[in-house]
Short mmCIF file of C-alpha atoms in Angstrom, two decimals:
data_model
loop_
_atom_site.label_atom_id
_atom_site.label_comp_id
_atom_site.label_asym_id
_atom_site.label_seq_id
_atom_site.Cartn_x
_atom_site.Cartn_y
_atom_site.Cartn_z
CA UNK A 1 0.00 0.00 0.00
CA UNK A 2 3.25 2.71 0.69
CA UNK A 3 4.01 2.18 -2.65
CA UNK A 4 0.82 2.47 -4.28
CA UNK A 5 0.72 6.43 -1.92
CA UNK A 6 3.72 7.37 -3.46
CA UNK A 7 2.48 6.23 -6.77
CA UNK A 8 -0.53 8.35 -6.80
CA UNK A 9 1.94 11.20 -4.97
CA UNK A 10 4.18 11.12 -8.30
CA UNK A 11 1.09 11.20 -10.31
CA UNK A 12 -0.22 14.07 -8.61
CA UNK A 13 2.78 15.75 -8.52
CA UNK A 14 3.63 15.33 -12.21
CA UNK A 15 0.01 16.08 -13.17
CA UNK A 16 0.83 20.08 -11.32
CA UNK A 17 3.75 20.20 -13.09
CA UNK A 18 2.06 19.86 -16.62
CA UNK A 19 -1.07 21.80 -15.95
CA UNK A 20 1.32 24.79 -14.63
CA UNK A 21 3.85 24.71 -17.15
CA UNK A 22 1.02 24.66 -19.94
CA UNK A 23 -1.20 27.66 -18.44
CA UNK A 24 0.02 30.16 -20.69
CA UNK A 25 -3.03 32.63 -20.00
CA UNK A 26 -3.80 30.96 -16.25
CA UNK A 27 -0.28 31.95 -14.96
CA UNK A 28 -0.15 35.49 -16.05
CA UNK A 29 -3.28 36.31 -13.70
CA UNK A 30 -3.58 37.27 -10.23
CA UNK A 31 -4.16 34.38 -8.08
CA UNK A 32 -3.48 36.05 -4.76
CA UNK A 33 -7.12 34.86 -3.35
CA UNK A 34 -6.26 30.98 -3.51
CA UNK A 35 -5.58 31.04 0.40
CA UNK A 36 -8.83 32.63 1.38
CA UNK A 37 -11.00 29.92 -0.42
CA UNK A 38 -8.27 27.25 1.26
CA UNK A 39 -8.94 28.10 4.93
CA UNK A 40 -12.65 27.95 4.50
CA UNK A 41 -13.09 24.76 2.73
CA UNK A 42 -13.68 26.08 -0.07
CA UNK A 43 -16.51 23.87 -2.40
CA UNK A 44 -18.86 24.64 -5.85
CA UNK A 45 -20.57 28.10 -4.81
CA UNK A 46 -18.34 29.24 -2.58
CA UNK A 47 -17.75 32.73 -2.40
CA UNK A 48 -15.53 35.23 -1.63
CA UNK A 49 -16.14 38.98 -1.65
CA UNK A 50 -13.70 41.71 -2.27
CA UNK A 51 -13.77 45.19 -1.33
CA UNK A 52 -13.29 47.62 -4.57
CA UNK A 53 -10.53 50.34 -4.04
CA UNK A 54 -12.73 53.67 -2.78
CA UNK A 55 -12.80 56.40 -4.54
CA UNK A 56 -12.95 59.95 -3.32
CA UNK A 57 -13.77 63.36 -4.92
CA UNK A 58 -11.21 66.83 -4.91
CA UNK A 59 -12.00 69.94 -2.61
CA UNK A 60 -11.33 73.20 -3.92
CA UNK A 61 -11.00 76.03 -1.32
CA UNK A 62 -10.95 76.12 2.34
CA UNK A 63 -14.33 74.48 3.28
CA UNK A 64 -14.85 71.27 3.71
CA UNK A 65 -16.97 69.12 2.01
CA UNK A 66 -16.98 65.40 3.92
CA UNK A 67 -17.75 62.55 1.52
CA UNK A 68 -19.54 59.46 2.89
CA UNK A 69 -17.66 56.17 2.24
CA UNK A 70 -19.46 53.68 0.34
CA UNK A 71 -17.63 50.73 0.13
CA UNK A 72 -18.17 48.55 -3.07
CA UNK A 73 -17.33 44.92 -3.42
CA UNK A 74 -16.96 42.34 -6.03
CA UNK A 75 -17.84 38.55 -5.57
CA UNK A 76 -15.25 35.89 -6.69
CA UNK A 77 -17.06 32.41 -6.92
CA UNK A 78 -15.56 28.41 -7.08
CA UNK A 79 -18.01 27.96 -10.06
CA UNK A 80 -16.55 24.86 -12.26
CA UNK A 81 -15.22 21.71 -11.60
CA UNK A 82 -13.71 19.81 -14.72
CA UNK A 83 -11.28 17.08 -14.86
CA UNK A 84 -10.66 14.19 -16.85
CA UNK A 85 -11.42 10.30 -15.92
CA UNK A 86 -10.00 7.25 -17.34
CA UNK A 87 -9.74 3.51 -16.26
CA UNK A 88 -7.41 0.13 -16.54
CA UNK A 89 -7.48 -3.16 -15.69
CA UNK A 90 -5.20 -4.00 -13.01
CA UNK A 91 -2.57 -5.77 -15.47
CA UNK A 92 -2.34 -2.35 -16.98
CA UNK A 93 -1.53 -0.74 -13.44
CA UNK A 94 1.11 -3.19 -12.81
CA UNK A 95 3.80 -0.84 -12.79
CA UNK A 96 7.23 -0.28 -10.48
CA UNK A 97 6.11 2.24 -8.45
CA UNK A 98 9.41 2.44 -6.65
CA UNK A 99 10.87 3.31 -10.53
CA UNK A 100 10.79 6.62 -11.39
CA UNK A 101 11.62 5.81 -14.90
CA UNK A 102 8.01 3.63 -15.07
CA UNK A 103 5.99 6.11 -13.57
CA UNK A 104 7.14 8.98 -15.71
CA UNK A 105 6.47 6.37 -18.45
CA UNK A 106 2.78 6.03 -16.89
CA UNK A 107 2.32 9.88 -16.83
CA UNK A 108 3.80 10.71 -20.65
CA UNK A 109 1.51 7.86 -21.80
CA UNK A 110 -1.83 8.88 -19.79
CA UNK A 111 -1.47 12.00 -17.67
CA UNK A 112 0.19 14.36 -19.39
CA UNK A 113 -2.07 13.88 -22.25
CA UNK A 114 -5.11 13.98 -20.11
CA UNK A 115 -3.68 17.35 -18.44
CA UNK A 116 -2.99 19.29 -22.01
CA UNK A 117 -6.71 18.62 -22.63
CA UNK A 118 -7.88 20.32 -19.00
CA UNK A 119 -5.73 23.13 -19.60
CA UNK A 120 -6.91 23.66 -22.99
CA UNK A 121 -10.26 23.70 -21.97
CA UNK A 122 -9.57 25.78 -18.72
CA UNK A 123 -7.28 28.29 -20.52
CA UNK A 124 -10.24 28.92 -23.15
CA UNK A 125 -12.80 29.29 -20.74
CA UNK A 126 -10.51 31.98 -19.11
CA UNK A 127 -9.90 33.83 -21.94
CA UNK A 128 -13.06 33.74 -22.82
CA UNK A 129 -14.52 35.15 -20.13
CA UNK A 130 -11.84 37.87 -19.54
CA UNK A 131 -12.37 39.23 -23.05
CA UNK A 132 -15.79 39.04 -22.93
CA UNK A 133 -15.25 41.04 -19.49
CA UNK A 134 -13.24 43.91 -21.11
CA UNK A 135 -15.02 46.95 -23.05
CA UNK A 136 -12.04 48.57 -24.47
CA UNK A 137 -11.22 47.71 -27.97
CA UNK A 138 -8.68 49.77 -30.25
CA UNK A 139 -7.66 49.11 -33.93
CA UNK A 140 -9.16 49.47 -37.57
CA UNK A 141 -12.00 46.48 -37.78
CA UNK A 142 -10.79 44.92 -41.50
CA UNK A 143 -7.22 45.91 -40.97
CA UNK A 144 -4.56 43.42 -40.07
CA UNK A 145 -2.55 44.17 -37.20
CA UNK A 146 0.48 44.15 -39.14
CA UNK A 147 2.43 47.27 -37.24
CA UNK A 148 3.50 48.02 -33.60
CA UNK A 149 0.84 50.99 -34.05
CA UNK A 150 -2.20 48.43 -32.50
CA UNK A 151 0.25 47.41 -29.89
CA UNK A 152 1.46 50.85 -28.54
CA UNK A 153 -2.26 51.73 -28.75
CA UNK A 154 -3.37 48.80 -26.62
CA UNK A 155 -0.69 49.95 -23.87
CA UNK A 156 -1.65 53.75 -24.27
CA UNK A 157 -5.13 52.84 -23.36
CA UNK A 158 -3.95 50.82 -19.96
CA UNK A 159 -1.71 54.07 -19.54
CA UNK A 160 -4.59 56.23 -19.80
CA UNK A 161 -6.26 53.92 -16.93
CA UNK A 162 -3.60 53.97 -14.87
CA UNK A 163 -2.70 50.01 -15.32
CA UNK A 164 0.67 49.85 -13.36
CA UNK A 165 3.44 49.48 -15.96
CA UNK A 166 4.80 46.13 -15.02
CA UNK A 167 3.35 42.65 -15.41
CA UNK A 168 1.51 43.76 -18.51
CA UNK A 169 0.87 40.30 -21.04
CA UNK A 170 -0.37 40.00 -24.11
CA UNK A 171 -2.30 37.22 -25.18
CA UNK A 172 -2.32 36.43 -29.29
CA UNK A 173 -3.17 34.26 -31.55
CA UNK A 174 -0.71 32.43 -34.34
CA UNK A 175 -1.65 33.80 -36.98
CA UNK A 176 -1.64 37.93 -35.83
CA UNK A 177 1.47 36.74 -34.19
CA UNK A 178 3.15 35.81 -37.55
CA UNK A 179 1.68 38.76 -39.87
CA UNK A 180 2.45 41.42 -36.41
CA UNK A 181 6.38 39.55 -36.85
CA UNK A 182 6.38 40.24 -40.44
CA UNK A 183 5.46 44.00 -40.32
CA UNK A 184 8.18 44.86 -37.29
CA UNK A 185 10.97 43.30 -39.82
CA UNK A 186 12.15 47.47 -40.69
CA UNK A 187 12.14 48.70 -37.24
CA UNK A 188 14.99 49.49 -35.59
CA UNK A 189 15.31 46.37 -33.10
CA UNK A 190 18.02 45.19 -31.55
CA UNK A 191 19.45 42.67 -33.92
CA UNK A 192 19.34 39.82 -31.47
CA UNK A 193 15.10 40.59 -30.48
CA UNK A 194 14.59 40.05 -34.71
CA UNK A 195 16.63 37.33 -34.40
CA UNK A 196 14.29 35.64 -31.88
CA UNK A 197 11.36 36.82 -33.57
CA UNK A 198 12.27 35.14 -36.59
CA UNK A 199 13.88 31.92 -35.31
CA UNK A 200 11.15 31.15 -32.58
CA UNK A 201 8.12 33.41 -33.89
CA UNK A 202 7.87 34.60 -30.81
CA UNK A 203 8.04 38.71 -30.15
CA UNK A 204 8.64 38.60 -26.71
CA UNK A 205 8.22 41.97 -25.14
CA UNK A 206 7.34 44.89 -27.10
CA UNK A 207 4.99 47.79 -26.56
CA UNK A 208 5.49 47.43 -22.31
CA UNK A 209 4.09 44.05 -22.63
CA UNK A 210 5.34 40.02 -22.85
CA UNK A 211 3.38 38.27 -25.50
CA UNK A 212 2.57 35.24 -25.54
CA UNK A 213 0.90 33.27 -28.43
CA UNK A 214 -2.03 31.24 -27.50
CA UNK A 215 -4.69 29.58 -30.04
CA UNK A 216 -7.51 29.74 -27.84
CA UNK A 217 -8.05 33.79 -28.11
CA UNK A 218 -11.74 34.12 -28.26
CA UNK A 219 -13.25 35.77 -31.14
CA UNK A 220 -15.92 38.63 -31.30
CA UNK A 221 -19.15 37.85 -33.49
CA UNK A 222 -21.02 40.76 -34.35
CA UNK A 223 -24.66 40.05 -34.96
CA UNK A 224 -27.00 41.03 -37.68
CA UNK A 225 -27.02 44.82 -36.79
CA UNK A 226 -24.23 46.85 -35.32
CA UNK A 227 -26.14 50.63 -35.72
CA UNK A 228 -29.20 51.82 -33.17
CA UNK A 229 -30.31 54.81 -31.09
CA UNK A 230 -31.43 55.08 -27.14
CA UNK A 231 -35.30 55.20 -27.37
CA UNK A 232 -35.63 57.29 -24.13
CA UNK A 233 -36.25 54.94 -21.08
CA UNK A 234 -34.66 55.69 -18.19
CA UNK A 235 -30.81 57.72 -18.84
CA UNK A 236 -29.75 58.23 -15.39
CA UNK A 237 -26.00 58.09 -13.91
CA UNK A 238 -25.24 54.70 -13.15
CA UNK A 239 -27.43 52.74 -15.26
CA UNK A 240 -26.52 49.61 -16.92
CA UNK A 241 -28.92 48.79 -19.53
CA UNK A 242 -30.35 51.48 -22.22
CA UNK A 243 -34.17 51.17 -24.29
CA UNK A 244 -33.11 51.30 -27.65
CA UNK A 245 -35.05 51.30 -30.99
CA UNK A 246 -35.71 47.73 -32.41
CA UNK A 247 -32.49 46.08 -33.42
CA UNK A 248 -33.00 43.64 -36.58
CA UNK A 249 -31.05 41.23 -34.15
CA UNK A 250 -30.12 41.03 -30.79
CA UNK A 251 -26.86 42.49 -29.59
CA UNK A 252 -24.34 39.18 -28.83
CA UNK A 253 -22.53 38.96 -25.34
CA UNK A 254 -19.14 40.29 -25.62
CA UNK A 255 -19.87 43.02 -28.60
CA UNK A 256 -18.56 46.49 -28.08
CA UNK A 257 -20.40 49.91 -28.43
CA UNK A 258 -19.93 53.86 -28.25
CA UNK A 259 -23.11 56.40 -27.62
CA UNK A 260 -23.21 59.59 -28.79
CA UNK A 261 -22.01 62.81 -26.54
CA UNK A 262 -20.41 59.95 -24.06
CA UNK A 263 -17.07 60.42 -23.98
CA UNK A 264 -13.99 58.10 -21.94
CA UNK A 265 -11.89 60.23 -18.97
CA UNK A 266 -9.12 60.01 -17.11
CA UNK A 267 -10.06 58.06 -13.71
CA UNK A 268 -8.36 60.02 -11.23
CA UNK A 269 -8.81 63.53 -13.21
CA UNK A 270 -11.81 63.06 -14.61
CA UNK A 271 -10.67 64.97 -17.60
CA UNK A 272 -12.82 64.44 -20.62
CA UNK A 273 -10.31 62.02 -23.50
CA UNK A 274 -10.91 62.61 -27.05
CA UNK A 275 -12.15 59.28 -28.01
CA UNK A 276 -15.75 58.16 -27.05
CA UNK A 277 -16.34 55.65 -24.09
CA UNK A 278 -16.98 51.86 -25.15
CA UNK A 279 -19.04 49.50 -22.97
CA UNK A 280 -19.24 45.50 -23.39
CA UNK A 281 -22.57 43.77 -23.82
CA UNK A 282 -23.34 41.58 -21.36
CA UNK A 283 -25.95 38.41 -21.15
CA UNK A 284 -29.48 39.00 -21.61
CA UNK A 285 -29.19 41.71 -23.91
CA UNK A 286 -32.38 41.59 -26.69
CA UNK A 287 -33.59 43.93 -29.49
CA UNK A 288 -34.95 46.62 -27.19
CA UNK A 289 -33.26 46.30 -24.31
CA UNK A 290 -29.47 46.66 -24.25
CA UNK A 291 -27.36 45.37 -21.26
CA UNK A 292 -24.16 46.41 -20.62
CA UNK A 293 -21.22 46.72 -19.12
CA UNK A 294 -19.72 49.15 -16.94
CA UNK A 295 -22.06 51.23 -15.64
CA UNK A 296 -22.90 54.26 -17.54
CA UNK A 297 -21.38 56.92 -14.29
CA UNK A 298 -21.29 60.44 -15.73
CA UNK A 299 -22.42 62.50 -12.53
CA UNK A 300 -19.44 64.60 -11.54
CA UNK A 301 -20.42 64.38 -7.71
CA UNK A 302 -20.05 60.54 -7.90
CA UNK A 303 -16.03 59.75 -7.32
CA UNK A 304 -16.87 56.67 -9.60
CA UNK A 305 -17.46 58.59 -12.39
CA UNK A 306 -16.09 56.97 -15.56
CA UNK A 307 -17.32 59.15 -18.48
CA UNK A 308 -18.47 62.43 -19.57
CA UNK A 309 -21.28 63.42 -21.19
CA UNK A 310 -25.09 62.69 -20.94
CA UNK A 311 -27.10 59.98 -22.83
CA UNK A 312 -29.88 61.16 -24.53
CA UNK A 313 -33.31 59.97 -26.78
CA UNK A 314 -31.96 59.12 -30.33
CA UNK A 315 -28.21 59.17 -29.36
CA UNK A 316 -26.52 56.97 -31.96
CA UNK A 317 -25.37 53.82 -30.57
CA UNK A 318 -22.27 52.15 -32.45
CA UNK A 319 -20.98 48.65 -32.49
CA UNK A 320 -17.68 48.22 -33.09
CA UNK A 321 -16.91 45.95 -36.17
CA UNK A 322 -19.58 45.15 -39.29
CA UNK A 323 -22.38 42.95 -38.95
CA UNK A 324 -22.29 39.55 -39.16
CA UNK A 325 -18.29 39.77 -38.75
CA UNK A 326 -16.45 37.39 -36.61
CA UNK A 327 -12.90 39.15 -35.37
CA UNK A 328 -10.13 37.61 -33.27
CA UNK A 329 -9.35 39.40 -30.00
CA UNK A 330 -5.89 39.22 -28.90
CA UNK A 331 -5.93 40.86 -25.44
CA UNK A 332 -3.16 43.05 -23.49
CA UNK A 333 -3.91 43.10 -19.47
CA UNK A 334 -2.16 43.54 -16.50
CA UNK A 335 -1.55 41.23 -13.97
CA UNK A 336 -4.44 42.09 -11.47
CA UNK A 337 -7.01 42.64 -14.43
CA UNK A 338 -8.09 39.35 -14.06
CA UNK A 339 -8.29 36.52 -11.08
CA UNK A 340 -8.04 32.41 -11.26
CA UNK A 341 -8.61 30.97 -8.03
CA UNK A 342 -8.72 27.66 -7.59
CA UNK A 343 -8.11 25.72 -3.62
CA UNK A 344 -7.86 21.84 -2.15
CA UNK A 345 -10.04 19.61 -3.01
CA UNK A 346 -11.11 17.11 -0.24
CA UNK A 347 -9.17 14.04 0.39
CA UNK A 348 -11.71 10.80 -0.20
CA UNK A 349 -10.65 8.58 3.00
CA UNK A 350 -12.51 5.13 1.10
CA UNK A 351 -10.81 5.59 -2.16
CA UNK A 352 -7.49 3.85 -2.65
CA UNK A 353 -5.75 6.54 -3.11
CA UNK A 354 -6.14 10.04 -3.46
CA UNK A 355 -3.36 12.71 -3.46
CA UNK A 356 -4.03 16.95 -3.86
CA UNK A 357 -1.16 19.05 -5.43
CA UNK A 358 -0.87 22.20 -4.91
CA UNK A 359 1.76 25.07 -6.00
CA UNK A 360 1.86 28.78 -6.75
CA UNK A 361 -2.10 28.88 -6.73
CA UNK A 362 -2.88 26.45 -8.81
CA UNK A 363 -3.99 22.61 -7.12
CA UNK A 364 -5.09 19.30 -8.54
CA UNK A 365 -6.49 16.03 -6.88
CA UNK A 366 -5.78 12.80 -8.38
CA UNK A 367 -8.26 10.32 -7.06
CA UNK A 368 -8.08 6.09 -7.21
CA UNK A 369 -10.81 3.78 -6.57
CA UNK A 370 -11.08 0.04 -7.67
CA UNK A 371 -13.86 -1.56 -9.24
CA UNK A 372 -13.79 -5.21 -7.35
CA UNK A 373 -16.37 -6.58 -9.85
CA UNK A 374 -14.70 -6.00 -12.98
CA UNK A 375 -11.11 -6.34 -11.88
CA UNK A 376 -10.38 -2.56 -12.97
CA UNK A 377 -8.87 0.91 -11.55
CA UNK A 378 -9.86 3.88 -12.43
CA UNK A 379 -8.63 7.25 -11.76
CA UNK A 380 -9.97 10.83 -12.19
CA UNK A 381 -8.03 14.09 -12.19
CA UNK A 382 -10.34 17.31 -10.85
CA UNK A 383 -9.33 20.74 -10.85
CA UNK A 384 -12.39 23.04 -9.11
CA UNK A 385 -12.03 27.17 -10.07
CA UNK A 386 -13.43 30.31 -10.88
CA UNK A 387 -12.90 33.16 -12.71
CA UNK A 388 -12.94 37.24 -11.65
CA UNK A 389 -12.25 40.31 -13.51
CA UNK A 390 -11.72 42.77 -10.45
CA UNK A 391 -9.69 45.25 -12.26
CA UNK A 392 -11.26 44.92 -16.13
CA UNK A 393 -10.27 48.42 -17.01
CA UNK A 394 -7.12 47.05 -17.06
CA UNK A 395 -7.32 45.16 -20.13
CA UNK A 396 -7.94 46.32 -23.47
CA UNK A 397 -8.89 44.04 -26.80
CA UNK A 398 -7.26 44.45 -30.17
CA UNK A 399 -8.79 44.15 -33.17
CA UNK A 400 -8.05 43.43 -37.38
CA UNK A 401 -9.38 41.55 -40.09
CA UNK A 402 -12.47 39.63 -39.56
CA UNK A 403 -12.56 35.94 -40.04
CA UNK A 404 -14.12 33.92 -42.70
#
């Protein structure tokens, strides 16, 4: 039995190892909230609230004006658990477990296959749901990003929300990769960065940010109309839904708009920007009633106030993109834009064996039970997690030529 715990211990062990090292968007996130779901036994539906940085509002002159704190939290939730099952006979488990060399045999054969398919499945699900989380968008819709000009625009836009400048990422697909590669070949790079770029196709860092490619990028599909206006309803600060006029098709989840007269500012300044504020459509959106996201602030006495400007009846409302267009979204965050939390699943005291994992915020369990009337093992890998997007301004979405 001491060798069949250190078995499933290996197993375990080696099944972290894979699932980290192949989390190219999972790693890059902020996972500091791991430990609070571990110390309360954490389970599906738990959740864990966290309190929004507060915001405050500038005197001018020698009166006071007090301000009453509001404190604003968001809700991170253990939503999903997926893993990946499988099953021998017990000639097929009749392994050295004392050898290293047959157990890593065991693992290239079964687990490591088995883990590339969780975190492929886990890594788009995550992407997913970040871009889908983040309004901003910048580019020419039918243009391939073929310059460092979509780049450096991406990071001016986390610049102009005040993204800290360090642990920026970029998440792209092959193919922009390759065509983005190709149009940098007449900068003025360092000889050994086009070097790199050519030999491994990777860019590396560029525009204050590491990219990484990654085929799971989620792409945008526009529905059947992409032009509307606000048909009155109600247009006060802090709404997040507007009446509109019949749209031929209802706005998809994840689309991106501008309204007339609403402009984007600065969020400390609350200076007006030139370019007009973009909000993300969220679920449940239909051809009258648009739901979005963030909330439409533009009082000046709110310190929460994100744009400028005041939504009116038969303001133009503009998607971003042409109808019926599908367009790839590679996506430039910071660290903290996004959270993956994941925590220990519970040791099974009747199974065989069961072993947990756990490292640098990520954690596996690797679970053995035998099937007495069939003479066969079989063993599951679970992973339980959840997705939050606490800091979404701090991401912005590029975007270029529209799929086929």
């Amino acid at each position: 039995m001491a060798n069949t715990y250190k078995f499933m211990d290996m197993v375990a062990k080696e099944a972290l190892a894979e699932l980290h090292e192949q989390a190219a968007f999972l790693k890059t996130v902020d996972r500091q909230y791991d430990s609070s779901f571990g110390k309360e036994g954490a389970k599906i539906g738990s959740t864990l609230r966290i309190r929004k940085p507060n915001e405050f509002t500038v005197r001018t002159g020698n009166q006071m004006v007090i301000q009453q704190i509001e404190e604003q939290t968001d809700t991170l939730t253990l939503s999903t658990l997926k893993g990946v099952d499988m099953e021998f006979n017990h000639v097929d488990m009749k392994l050295n477990t004392a050898s290293t060399k047959e157990v890593s045999e065991f693992n290239s054969r079964y687990i490591r296959p088995a883990i590339l398919k969780l975190v492929s499945t886990i890594e788009a699900e995550g992407i997913r749901y970040a871009t889908k989380n983040t309004a901003d968008i910048v580019g020419t819709p039918g243009t391939a990003i073929n310059s460092i000009s979509v780049p450096q625009l991406m990071s001016a836009r986390l610049d102009q929300h005040t993204a800290p400048m360090d642990e920026r990422y970029t998440q792209i697909d092959s193919v922009s990769n390759a065509t983005l590669i190709t149009g940098l070949a007449s900068l003025m790079n360092p000889q050994k960065d086009i070097s790199r770029q050519y030999i491994k196709g990777s860019i590396g860092e560029m525009a204050d940010s590491n990219f990484i490619k990654n085929n799971r990028i989620w792409t945008m599909q526009n529905s059947a109309d992409v032009l509307g206006e606000i048909n009155a309803g109600t247009l006060t600060s802090g709404i997040t839904a507007l009446t509109v006029d019949g749209f031929s098709a209802a706005p998809a989840e994840g689309m991106v708009f501008t309204v007339e007269g609403i402009y984007d500012i600065h969020p400390e300044t609350k200076d007006a920007y030139p370019h007009l504020k973009q909000f993300v459509v969220t679920a449940g959106a239909t051809t009258t009633n648009l739901t979005f996201s963030p909330a439409m602030i533009f009082d000046p006495a709110n310190p929460r106030q994100n744009c400028s400007g005041t939504p009116a009846d038969n303001n133009d409302i503009t998607f971003v993109g042409a109808a019926n267009s599908n367009y790839l979204q590679p996506l430039m965050y910071h660290r903290d834009a996004f959270q993956f939390v994941t925590t220990n699943l519970q040791l099974v005291d009747d199974a065989d064996k069961c072993a947990v994992a756990t490292e640098e915020g990520f954690s596996i369990r690797v679970w053995r039970q035998s099937d007495i009337y069939n003479n066969r093992a079989v063993i599951r890998l679970d992973v339980i997690y959840g997705f939050g997007a606490l800091r979404k301004e701090w991401a912005v979405r590029g975007i270029g030529q529209a799929n086929a």
